[in-house]
Coordinates of C-alpha atoms in Angstrom, one line a residue:
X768 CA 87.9 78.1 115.7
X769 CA 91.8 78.4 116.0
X770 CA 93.0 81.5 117.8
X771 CA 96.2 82.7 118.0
X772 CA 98.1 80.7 120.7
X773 CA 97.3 77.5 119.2
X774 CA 98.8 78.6 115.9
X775 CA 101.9 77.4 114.5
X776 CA 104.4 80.3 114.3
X777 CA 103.6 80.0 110.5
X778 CA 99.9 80.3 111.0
X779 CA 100.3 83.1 113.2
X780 CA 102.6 84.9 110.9
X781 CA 100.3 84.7 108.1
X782 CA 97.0 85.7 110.6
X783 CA 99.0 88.5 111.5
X784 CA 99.7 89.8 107.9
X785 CA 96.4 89.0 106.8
X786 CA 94.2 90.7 109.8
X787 CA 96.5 93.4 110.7
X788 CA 99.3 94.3 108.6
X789 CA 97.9 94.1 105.2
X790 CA 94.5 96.0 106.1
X791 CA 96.7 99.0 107.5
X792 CA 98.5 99.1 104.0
X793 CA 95.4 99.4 102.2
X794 CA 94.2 101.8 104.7
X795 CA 97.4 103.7 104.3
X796 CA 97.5 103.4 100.4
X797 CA 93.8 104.8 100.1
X798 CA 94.6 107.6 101.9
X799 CA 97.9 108.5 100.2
X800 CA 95.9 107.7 96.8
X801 CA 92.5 110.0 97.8
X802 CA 90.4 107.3 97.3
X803 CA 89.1 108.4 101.3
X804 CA 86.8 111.2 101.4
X805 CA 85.4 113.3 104.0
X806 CA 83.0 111.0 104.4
X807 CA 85.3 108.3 105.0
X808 CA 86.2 109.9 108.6
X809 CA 83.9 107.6 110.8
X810 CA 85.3 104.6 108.9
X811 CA 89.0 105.7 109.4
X812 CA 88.3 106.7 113.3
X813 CA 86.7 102.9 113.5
X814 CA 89.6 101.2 112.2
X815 CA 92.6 103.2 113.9
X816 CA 90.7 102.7 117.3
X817 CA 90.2 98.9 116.4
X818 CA 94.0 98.6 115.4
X819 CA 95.3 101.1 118.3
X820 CA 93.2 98.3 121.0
X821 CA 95.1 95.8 119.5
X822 CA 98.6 97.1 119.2
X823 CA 97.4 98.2 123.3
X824 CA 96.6 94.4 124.3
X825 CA 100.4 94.0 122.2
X826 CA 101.8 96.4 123.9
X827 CA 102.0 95.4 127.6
X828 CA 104.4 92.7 127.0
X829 CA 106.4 94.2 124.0
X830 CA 106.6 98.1 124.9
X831 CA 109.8 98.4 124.1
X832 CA 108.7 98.2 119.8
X833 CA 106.6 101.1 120.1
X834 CA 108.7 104.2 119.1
X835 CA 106.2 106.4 117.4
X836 CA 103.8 108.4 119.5
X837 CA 100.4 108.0 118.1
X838 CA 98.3 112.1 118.2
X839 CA 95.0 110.6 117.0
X840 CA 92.4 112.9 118.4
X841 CA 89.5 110.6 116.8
X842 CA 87.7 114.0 115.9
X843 CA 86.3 114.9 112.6
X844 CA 89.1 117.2 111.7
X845 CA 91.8 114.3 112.1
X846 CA 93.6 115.5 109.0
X847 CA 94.6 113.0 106.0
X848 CA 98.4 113.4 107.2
X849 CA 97.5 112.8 110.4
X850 CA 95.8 109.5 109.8
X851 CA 97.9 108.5 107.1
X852 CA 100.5 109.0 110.0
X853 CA 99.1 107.1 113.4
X854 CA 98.7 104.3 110.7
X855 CA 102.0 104.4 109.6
X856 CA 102.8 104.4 113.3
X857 CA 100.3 101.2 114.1
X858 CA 101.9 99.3 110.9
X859 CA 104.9 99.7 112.5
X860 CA 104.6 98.8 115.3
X861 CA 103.5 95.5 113.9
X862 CA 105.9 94.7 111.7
X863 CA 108.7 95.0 114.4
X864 CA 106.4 93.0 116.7
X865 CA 105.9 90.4 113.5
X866 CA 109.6 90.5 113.1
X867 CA 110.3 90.0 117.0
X868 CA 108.0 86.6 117.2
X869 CA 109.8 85.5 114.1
X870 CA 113.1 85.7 115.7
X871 CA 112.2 84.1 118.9

């Protein structure tokens, strides 16, 4: 199995855009769209957590990309704004971070 530091900086571009980025835009779209429910909350708590632990590990050596503070409170009554928004926040974060390997 290939992991990330033995990747090209193609292959890691696309890994990134495949495993990160596009998953928080389909995320992000099935909120905007409703197709989340209620019952969609434990799912959506699982994922940000997963993608906020990895933007974390990111985040001690590129701190400086992260501009938008995340408010998840990982409770039931995380609102659909307020998901839709700590994604937003986590997809950004990765794009700059995608965009800062690519001009290096």
């Amino acid at each position: 199995m290939t992991n990330a530091t033995t990747m090209s900086p193609v292959q890691q571009e696309a890994f990134i855009h495949l495993s990160i980025i596009k998953p928080i835009e389909d995320i992000i779209e099935g909120l905007e769209s409703g197709r989340f429910t209620d019952k969609s909350l434990s799912y959506l708590n699982e994922r940000l957590t997963l993608f906020m632990e990895l933007a974390a590990k990111v985040l001690k050596q590129e701190a400086h990309l992260w501009e938008t503070p995340i408010d998840a409170t990982f409770l039931n009554d995380h609102t659909r704004d307020a998901f839709v928004k700590d994604f937003k926040a986590v997809l950004d974060f990765f794009k700059k971070w995608l965009d800062s390997t690519q001009s290096n």
